[in-house]
XYZ file of C-alpha atoms in Angstrom:
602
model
C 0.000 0.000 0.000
C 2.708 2.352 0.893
C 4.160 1.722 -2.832
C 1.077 3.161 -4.808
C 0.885 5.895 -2.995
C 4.273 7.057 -3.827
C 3.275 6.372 -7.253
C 0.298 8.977 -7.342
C 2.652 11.236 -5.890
C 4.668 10.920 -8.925
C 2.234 11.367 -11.881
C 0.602 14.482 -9.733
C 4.051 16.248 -9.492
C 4.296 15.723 -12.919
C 1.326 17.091 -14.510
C 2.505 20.074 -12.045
C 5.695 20.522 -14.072
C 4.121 20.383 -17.031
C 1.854 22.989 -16.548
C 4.260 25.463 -15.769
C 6.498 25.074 -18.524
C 4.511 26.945 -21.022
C 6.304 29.568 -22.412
C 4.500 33.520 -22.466
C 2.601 34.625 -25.747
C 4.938 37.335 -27.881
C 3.781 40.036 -30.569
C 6.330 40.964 -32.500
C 6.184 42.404 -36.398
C 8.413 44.011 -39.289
C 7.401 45.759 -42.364
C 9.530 45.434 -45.454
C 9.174 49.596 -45.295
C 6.913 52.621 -43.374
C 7.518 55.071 -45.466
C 5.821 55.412 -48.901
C 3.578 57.171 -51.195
C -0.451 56.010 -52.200
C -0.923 53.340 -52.977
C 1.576 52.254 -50.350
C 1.760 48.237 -50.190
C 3.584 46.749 -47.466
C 4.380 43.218 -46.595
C 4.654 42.588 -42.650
C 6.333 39.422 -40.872
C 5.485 38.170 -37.754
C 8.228 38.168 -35.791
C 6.934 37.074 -32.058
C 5.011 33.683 -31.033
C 4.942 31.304 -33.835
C 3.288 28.171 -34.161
C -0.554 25.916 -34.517
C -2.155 27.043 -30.802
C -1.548 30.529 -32.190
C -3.903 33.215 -33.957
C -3.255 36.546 -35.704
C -5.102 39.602 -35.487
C -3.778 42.487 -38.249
C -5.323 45.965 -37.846
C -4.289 48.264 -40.498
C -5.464 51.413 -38.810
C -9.170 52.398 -40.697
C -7.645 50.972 -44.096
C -8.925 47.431 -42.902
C -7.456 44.024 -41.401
C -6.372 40.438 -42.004
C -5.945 37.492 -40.042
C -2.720 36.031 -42.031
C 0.447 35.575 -39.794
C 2.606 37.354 -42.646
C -0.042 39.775 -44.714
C 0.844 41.837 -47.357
C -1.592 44.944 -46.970
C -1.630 47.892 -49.927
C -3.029 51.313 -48.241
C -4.918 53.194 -50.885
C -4.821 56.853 -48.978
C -2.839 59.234 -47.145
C -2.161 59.506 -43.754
C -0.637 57.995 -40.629
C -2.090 53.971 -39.847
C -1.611 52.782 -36.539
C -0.808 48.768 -37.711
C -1.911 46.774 -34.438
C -0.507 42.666 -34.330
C -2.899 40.958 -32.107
C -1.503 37.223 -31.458
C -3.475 34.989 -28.780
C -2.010 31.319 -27.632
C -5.613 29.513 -28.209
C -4.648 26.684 -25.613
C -4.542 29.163 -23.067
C -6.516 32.024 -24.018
C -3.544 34.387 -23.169
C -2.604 37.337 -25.584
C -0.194 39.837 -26.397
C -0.334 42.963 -28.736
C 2.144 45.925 -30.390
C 1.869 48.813 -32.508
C 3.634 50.724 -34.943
C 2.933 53.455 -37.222
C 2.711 53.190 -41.299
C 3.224 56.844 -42.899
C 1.243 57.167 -46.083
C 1.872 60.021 -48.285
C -0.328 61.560 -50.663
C 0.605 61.232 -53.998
C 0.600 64.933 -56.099
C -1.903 63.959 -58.530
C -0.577 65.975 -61.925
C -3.359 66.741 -64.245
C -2.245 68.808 -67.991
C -4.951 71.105 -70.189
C -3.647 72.046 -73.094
C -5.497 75.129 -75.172
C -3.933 74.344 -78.234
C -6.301 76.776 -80.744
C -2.934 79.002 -80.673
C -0.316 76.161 -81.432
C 1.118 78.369 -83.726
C 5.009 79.726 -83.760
C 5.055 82.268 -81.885
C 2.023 81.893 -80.623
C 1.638 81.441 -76.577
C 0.364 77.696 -75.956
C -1.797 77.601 -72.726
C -1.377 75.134 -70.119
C -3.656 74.136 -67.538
C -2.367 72.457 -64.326
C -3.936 70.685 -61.854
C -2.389 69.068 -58.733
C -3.367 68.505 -55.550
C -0.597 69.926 -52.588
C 2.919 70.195 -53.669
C 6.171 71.059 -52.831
C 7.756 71.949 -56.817
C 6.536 71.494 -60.169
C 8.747 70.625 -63.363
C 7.867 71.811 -67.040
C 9.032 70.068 -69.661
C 7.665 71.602 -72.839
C 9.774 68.941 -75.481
C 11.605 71.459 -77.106
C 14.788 71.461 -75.444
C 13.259 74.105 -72.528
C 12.156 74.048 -68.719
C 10.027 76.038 -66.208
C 9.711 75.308 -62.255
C 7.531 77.949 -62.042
C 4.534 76.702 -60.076
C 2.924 80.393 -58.677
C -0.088 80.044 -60.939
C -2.267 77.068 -62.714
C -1.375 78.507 -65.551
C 1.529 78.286 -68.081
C 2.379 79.506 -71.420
C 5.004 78.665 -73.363
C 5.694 80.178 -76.973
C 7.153 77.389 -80.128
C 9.497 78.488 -82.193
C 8.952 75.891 -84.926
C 7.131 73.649 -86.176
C 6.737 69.874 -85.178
C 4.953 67.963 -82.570
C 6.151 67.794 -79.013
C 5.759 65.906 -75.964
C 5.069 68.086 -72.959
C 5.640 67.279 -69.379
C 3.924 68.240 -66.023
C 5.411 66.684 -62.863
C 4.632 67.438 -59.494
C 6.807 66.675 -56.494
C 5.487 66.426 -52.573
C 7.967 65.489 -50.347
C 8.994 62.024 -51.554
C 6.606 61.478 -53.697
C 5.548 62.826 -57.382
C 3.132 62.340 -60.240
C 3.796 63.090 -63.878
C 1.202 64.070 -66.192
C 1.666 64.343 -70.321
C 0.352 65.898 -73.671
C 1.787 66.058 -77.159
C 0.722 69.405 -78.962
C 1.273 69.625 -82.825
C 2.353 73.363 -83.629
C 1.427 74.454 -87.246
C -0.317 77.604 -88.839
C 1.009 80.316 -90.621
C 4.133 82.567 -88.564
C 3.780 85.717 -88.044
C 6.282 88.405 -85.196
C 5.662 92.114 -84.394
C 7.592 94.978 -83.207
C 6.616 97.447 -80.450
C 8.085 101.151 -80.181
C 8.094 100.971 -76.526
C 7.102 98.136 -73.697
C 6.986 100.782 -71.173
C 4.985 103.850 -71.096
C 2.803 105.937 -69.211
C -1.073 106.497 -69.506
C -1.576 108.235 -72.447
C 1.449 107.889 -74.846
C 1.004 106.852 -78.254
C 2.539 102.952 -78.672
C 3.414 102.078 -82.692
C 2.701 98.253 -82.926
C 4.688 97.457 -86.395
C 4.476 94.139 -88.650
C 7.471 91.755 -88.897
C 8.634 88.956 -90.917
C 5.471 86.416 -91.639
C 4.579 82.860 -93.431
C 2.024 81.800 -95.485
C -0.109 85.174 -93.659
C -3.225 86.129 -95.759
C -4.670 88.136 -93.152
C -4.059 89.898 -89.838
C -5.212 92.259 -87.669
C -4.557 94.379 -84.099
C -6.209 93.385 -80.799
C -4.346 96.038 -78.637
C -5.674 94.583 -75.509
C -7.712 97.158 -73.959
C -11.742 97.848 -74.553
C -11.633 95.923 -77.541
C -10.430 98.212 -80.166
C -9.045 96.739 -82.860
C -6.881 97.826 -85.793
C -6.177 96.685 -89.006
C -2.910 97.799 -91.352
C 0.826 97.081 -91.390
C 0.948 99.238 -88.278
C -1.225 100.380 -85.201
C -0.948 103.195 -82.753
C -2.592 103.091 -79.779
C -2.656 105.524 -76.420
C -4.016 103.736 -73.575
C -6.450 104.698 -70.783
C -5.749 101.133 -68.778
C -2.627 100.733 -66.546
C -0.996 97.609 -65.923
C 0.597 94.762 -67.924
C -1.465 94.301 -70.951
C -0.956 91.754 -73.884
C -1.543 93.199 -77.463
C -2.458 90.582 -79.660
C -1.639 90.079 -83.842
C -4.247 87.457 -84.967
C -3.249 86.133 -88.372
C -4.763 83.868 -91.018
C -3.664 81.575 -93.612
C -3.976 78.435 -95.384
C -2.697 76.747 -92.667
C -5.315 77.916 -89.816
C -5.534 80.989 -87.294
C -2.545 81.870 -85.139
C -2.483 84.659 -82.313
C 0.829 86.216 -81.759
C 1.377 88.160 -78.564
C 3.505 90.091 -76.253
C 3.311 92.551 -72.691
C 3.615 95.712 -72.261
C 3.428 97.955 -69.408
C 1.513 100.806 -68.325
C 2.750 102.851 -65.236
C 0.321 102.132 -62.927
C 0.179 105.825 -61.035
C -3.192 107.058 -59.952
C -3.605 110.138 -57.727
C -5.713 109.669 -54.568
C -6.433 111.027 -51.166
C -7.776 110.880 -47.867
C -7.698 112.330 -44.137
C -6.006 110.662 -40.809
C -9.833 111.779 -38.856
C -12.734 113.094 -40.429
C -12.203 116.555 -38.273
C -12.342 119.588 -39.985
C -12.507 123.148 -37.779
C -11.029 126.562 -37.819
C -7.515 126.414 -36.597
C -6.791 123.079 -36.258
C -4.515 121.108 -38.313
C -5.985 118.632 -41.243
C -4.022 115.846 -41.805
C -3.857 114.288 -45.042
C -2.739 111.022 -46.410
C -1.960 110.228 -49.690
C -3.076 106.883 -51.039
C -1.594 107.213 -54.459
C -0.346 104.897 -56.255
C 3.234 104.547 -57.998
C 4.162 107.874 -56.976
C 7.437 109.135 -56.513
C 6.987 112.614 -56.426
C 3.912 114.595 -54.859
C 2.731 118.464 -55.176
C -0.052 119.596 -52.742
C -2.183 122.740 -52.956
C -4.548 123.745 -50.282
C -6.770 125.997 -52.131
C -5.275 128.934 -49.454
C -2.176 129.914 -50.798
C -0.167 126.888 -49.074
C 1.576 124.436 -51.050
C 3.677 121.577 -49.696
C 5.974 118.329 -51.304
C 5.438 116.274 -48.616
C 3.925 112.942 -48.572
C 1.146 113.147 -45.990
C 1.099 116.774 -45.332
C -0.739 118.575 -42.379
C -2.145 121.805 -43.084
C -4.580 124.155 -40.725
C -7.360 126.361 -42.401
C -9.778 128.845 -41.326
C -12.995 128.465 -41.461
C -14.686 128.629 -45.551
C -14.557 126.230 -48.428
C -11.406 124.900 -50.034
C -10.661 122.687 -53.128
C -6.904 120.891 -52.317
C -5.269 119.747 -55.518
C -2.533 116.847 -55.268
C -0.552 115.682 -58.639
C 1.523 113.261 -58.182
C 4.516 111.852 -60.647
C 6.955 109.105 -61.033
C 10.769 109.147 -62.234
C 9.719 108.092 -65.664
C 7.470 111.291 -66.149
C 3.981 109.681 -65.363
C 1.546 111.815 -63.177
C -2.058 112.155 -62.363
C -3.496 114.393 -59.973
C -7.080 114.910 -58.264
C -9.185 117.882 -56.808
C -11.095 117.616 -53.563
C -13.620 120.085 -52.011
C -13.300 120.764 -48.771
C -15.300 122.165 -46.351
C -13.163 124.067 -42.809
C -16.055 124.232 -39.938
C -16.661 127.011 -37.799
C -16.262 126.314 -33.938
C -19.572 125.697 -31.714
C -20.020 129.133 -29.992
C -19.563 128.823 -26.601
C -21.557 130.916 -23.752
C -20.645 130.899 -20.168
C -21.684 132.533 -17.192
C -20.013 135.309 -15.735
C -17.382 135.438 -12.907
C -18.732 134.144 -9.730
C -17.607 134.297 -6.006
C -18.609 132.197 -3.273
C -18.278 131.876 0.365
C -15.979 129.146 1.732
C -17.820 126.115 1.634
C -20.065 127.243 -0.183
C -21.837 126.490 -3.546
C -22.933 127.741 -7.083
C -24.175 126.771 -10.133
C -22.226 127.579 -13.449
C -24.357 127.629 -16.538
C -23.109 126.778 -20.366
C -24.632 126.414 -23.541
C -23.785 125.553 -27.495
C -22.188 122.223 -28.822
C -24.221 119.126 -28.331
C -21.737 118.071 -25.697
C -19.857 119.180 -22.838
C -16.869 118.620 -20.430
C -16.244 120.629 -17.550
C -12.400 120.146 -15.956
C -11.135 119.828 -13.066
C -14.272 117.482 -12.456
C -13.511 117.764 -8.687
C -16.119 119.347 -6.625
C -18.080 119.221 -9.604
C -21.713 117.761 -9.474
C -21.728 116.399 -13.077
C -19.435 117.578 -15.378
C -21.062 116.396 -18.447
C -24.207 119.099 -17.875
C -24.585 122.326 -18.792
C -25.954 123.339 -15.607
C -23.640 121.755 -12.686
C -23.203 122.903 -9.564
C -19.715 123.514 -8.558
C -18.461 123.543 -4.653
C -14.451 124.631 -4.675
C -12.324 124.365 -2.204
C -10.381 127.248 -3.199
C -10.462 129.487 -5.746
C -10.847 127.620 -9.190
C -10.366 128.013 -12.909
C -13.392 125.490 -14.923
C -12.791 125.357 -18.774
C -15.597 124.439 -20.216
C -15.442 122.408 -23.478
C -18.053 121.570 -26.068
C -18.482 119.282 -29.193
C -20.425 119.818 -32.119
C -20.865 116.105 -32.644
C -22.247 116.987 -36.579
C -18.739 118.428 -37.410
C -16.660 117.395 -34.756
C -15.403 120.824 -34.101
C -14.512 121.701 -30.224
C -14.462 125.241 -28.465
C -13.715 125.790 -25.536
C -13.888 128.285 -22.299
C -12.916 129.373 -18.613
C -15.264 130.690 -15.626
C -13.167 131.416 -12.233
C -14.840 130.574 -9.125
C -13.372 132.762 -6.435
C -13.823 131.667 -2.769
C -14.428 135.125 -0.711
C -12.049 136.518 1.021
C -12.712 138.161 4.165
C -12.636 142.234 4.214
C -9.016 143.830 5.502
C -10.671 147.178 7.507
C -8.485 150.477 6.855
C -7.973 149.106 3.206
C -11.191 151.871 2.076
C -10.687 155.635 1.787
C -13.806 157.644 1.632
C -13.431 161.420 -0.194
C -14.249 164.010 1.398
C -15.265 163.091 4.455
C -17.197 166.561 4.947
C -17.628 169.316 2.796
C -20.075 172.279 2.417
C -21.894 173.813 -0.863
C -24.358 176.156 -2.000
C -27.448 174.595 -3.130
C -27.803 172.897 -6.158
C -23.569 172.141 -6.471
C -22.968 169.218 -6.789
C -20.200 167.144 -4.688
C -18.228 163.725 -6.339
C -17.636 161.453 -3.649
C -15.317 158.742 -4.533
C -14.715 155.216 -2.263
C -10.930 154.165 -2.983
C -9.822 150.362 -2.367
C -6.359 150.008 -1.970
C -6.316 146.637 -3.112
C -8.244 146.755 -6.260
C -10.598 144.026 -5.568
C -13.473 143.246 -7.392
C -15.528 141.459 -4.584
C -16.408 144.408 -2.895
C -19.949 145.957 -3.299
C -20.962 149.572 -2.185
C -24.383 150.206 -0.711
C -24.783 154.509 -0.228
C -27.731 155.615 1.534
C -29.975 157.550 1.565
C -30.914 157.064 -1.742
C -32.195 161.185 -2.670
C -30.299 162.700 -5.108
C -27.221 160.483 -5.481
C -26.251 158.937 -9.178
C -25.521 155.672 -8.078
C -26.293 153.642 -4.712
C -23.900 150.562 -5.309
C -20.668 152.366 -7.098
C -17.589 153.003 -5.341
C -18.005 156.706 -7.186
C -21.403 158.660 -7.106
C -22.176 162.171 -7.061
C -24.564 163.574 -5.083
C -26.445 166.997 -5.246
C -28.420 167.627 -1.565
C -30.805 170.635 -1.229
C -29.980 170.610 2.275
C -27.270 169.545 4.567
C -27.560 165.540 4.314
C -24.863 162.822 6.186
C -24.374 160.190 3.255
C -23.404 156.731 4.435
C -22.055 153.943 2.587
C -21.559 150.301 3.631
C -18.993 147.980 2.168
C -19.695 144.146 2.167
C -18.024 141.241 0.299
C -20.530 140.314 -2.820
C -22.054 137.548 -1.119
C -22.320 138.584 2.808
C -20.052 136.555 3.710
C -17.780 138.478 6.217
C -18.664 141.083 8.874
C -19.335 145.059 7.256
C -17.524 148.097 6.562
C -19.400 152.059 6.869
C -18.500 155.366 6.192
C -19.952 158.368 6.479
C -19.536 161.752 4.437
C -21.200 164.953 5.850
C -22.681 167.610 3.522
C -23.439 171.165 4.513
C -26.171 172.948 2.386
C -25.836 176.877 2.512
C -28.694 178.372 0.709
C -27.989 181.530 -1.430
C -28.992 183.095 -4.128
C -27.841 185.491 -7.239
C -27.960 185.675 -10.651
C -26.220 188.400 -13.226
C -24.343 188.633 -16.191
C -21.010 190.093 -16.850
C -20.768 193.677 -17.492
C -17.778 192.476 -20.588
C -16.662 190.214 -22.260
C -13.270 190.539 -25.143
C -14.136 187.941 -27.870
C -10.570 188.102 -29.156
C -9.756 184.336 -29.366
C -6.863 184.728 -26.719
C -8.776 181.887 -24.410
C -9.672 184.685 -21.502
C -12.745 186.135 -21.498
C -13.903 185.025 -24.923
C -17.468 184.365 -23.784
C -20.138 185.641 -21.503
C -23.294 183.544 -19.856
C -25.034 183.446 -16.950
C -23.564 183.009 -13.539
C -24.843 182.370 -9.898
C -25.934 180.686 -7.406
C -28.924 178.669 -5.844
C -29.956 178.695 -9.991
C -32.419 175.649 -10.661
C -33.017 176.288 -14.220
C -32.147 178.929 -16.875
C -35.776 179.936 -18.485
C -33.999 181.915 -21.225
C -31.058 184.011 -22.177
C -31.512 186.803 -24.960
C -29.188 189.492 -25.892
C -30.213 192.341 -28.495
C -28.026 194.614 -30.359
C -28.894 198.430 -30.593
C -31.172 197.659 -33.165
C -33.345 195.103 -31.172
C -31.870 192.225 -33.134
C -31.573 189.205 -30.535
C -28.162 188.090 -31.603
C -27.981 184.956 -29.013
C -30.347 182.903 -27.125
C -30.701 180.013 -24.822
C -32.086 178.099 -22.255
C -29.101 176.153 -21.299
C -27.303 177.619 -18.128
C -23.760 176.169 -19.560
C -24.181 177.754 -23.050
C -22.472 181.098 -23.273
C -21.790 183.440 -26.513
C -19.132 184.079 -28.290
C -20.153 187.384 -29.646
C -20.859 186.034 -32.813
C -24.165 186.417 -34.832
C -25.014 184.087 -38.099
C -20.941 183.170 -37.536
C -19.422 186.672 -37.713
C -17.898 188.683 -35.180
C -20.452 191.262 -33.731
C -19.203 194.851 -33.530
C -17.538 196.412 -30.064
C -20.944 197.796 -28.809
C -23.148 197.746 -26.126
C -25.806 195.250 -26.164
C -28.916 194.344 -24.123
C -29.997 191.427 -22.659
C -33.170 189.552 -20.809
C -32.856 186.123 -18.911
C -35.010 184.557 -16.471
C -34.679 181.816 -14.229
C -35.708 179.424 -11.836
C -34.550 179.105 -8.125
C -34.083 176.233 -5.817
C -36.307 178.218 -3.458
C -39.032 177.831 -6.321
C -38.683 181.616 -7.223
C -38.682 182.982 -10.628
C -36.297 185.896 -10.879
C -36.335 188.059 -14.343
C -32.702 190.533 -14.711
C -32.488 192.712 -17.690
C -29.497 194.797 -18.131
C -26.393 196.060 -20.759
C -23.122 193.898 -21.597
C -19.999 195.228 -23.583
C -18.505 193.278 -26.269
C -14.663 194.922 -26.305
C -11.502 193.885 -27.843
């Protein structure tokens, strides 16, 4: 018994071996290349776990998949493939994978048009390309000649005999390229042409001239521009367009039609301006910028006198209507020039409020109008400085400029009010003459208040009101009828400080006279050259009338300043006595009447 169980130990500790001794699944591949262009085949290997238990899973990316241990896979596209080798060990379900990448790229299809109506010598052949991207191109036209020009899809290539020819169109992209081909047959009849000039400017007359020719039994010009066309031995032809432009010579002979052409070229210069801001006001500088084209040379004129070379010129106006000329000009001799009206905008008129003080601390509002906009600076202690009305509370004494916009134009003016914060009254600073005076009635006494310090925030309030010129001027005159104390006060304009008075005492002595002069000397020496009336306590003159001997009234008048000069109708009155009447009313209400004699002497 003790035997077979050491036998069933055996066979167990075999299978146990066994079991661990299989090796791990490997996935493992090669491709014979990764690089290529479409269609890109490739033939992978399997270079891991080989062998019956085993299975292969290929996938080629999107292109598609296979279950062969070794495929051979052709990728019809462009682009980058992921290739994924699955491989599983079927006994034991256990798998391994890898992955490597398959660059595909796309193959420059070439595709070749040929217009070959003009296959003539000559004559320019047109190509039409076609190619998807690319890196270079390669012309070959099977006459001996190349082009790697590849800026446009079109080519043109001129024969210069006859014979048929193979042309070539290959396109390169990176390592790949595709070649596309066309034979053209060149025949017709030959014709060349000459050209006076193949550069001019707008305008000039060209000569086109024809050259040698074959088997040409008719022609004519097709000078490229608004299809004019020409017919002779020779055309001549000024032109309006500017540019490169291709004259044509279409001939015609037994052979067919054949179109023989060249370039010329126009000076492209064309005069043309504009402006930096569409702002244009009195007094401020317009700037201008030319947008000509193939200038080298410019000439500017402003329409006011001003002229300038420059290239973008600045230029202020006043305010009116302007036309601004600019003619511009190349080193060959081209030019062109334009006109342009323009219009110079008055400013927005501004009006402000007038001077202002306030008391410290205190407020006021500061009124504006004109513009359609406004901008009061500083902005500080300012209520709203975008309205006309704001209400302004300085801390000191403050300068506001004002500026508006006339949004139509543009156009900005601008202004200043000063704020003043009041400053308190300095006493003693106020003189008062006279103090005290006396007069006869009806003189008349100027009484003048004098501030030392020339301010202007002072205001004057005399009293009593009677027969004063002026009860808030620092100057009134004053005529009392009887002895009157006049007082005045002095404040700051807004009552802000404490009061100044002063007082000025007029005595009213009441007398009364009235005469004439006994003489007078009318000799022009300045003394004495007059006579008139003369007094005191006079209210009004009634009338004045002097008479010569003859009773002629010579003078009269009812104005107590007016005297005469001993003249009558303008001439000199003789030395003579001569009477005279006046009467006049008193202050005391009386009416007084004096006749009497006067001497006119020399």
């Amino acid at each position: 018994m003790k035997k077979k169980a050491n036998q069933v130990f055996f066979i167990a500790f075999f299978f146990f071996t066994a079991s661990n001794a299989v090796s791990q699944v490997t996935a493992d591949f090669s491709a014979d290349d990764t690089l290529g262009c479409n269609p890109f085949s490739v033939q992978f290997t399997n270079e891991g776990s080989t062998g019956v238990d085993y299975t292969y899973d290929w996938y080629f990316g999107t292109a598609g998949t296979s279950n062969d241990e070794n495929p051979s896979f052709t990728f019809l596209n462009g682009g980058v493939y992921p290739v994924k080798l699955v491989v599983t060990n079927t006994s034991t379900s256990e798998s391994d994978s890898v992955t490597r990448n398959i660059t595909v790229i796309q193959t420059p299809t070439a595709r070749l048009d040929i217009d070959s109506s003009n296959a003539c010598i000559n004559g320019n052949v047109e190509f039409v390309t076609g190619a998807a991207t690319k890196d270079s191109v390669l012309w070959d036209f099977g006459d001996g000649t190349f082009s790697s020009e590849a800026g446009s899809r079109y080519m043109y290539h001129a024969y210069a005999a006859h014979g048929s020819y193979n042309v070539r169109f290959i396109t390169y992209y990176q390592i790949c390229s595709d070649t596309s081909s066309y034979t053209i047959t060149v025949d017709g009849p030959v014709a060349d042409f000459n050209i006076s000039t193949y550069e001019a400017c707008k305008g000039t007359p060209i000569t086109f001239t024809l050259g040698d020719t074959t088997d040409v039994q008719s022609f004519f010009w097709d000078v490229g521009e608004d299809n004019i066309i020409y017919f002779g031995d020779s055309a001549v032809h000024s032109y309006d367009t500017m540019g490169y432009i291709v004259p044509e010579l279409h001939v015609s002979g037994a052979s067919g039609n054949c179109i023989v052409d060249d370039t010329i070229h126009i000076f492209v210069i064309r005069a043309d301006f504009t402006y930096a801001e569409d702002k244009f006001c009195d007094q401020e500088p317009v700037f201008f910028v030319n947008t000509s084209i193939g200038d080298d040379n410019s000439f500017w004129d402003f329409g006011n006198g001003n002229t300038s070379i420059s290239q973008d010129p600045s230029q202020t106006f006043s305010a009116g209507s302007y036309t601004v000329s600019l003619k511009i000009s190349n080193t060959f001799g081209c030019s062109d020039s334009i006109q342009q009206d323009l219009v110079i905008h008055d400013p927005p008129i501004l009006y402000l409020s007038e001077y202002a003080a306030v008391c410290p601390g205190g407020s006021v509002e500061i009124q504006a109008s004109g513009g359609h906009v406004i901008l009061w600076e500083p902005g500080e202690g300012v209520d709203d400085p975008t309205s006309y009305t704001p209400v302004v509370s300085p801390e000191d004494t403050t300068t506001y400029t004002a500026t508006i916009t006339d949004t139509i134009t543009n156009c900005v003016n601008s202004g200043q009010i000063t704020i003043v914060i009041q400053g308190s009254l300095i006493p003693g600073k106020i003189s008062v003459f006279p103090t005290d005076t006396s007069i006869i009635i009806g003189d008349t006494v100027a009484i003048v208040a004098y501030d030392s310090l020339n301010r202007d925030i002072i205001a004057y309030n005399w009293s009593p009101d009677e027969r004063i010129t002026c009860t808030d001027c620092p100057d009134p005159t004053v005529q009392p009828l009887q002895t009157t104390t006049y007082t005045l006060v002095v404040t700051d304009t807004n009552e802000c400080f404490i009061s100044e008075s002063f007082e000025v005492n007029i005595e009213v002595t009441e007398e009364y006279r009235i005469g004439v002069p006994d003489a007078f000397t009318p000799n022009g020496d300045q003394i004495n050259d007059e006579i008139k009336v003369d007094g005191w306590g006079i209210k009004n003159l009634i009338e004045f009338r002097i008479y010569n001997r003859w009773g002629t009234e010579v003078f009269f008048t009812n104005d107590i300043n007016q005297a005469w000069d001993g003249k009558y109708k303008g001439k000199l009155q003789s030395i003579d006595s001569y009477a005279y009447v006046l009467k006049a009313e008193m202050w005391d209400d009386r009416i007084v009447v004096k006749k009497g004699t006067l001497s006119l002497i020399r």
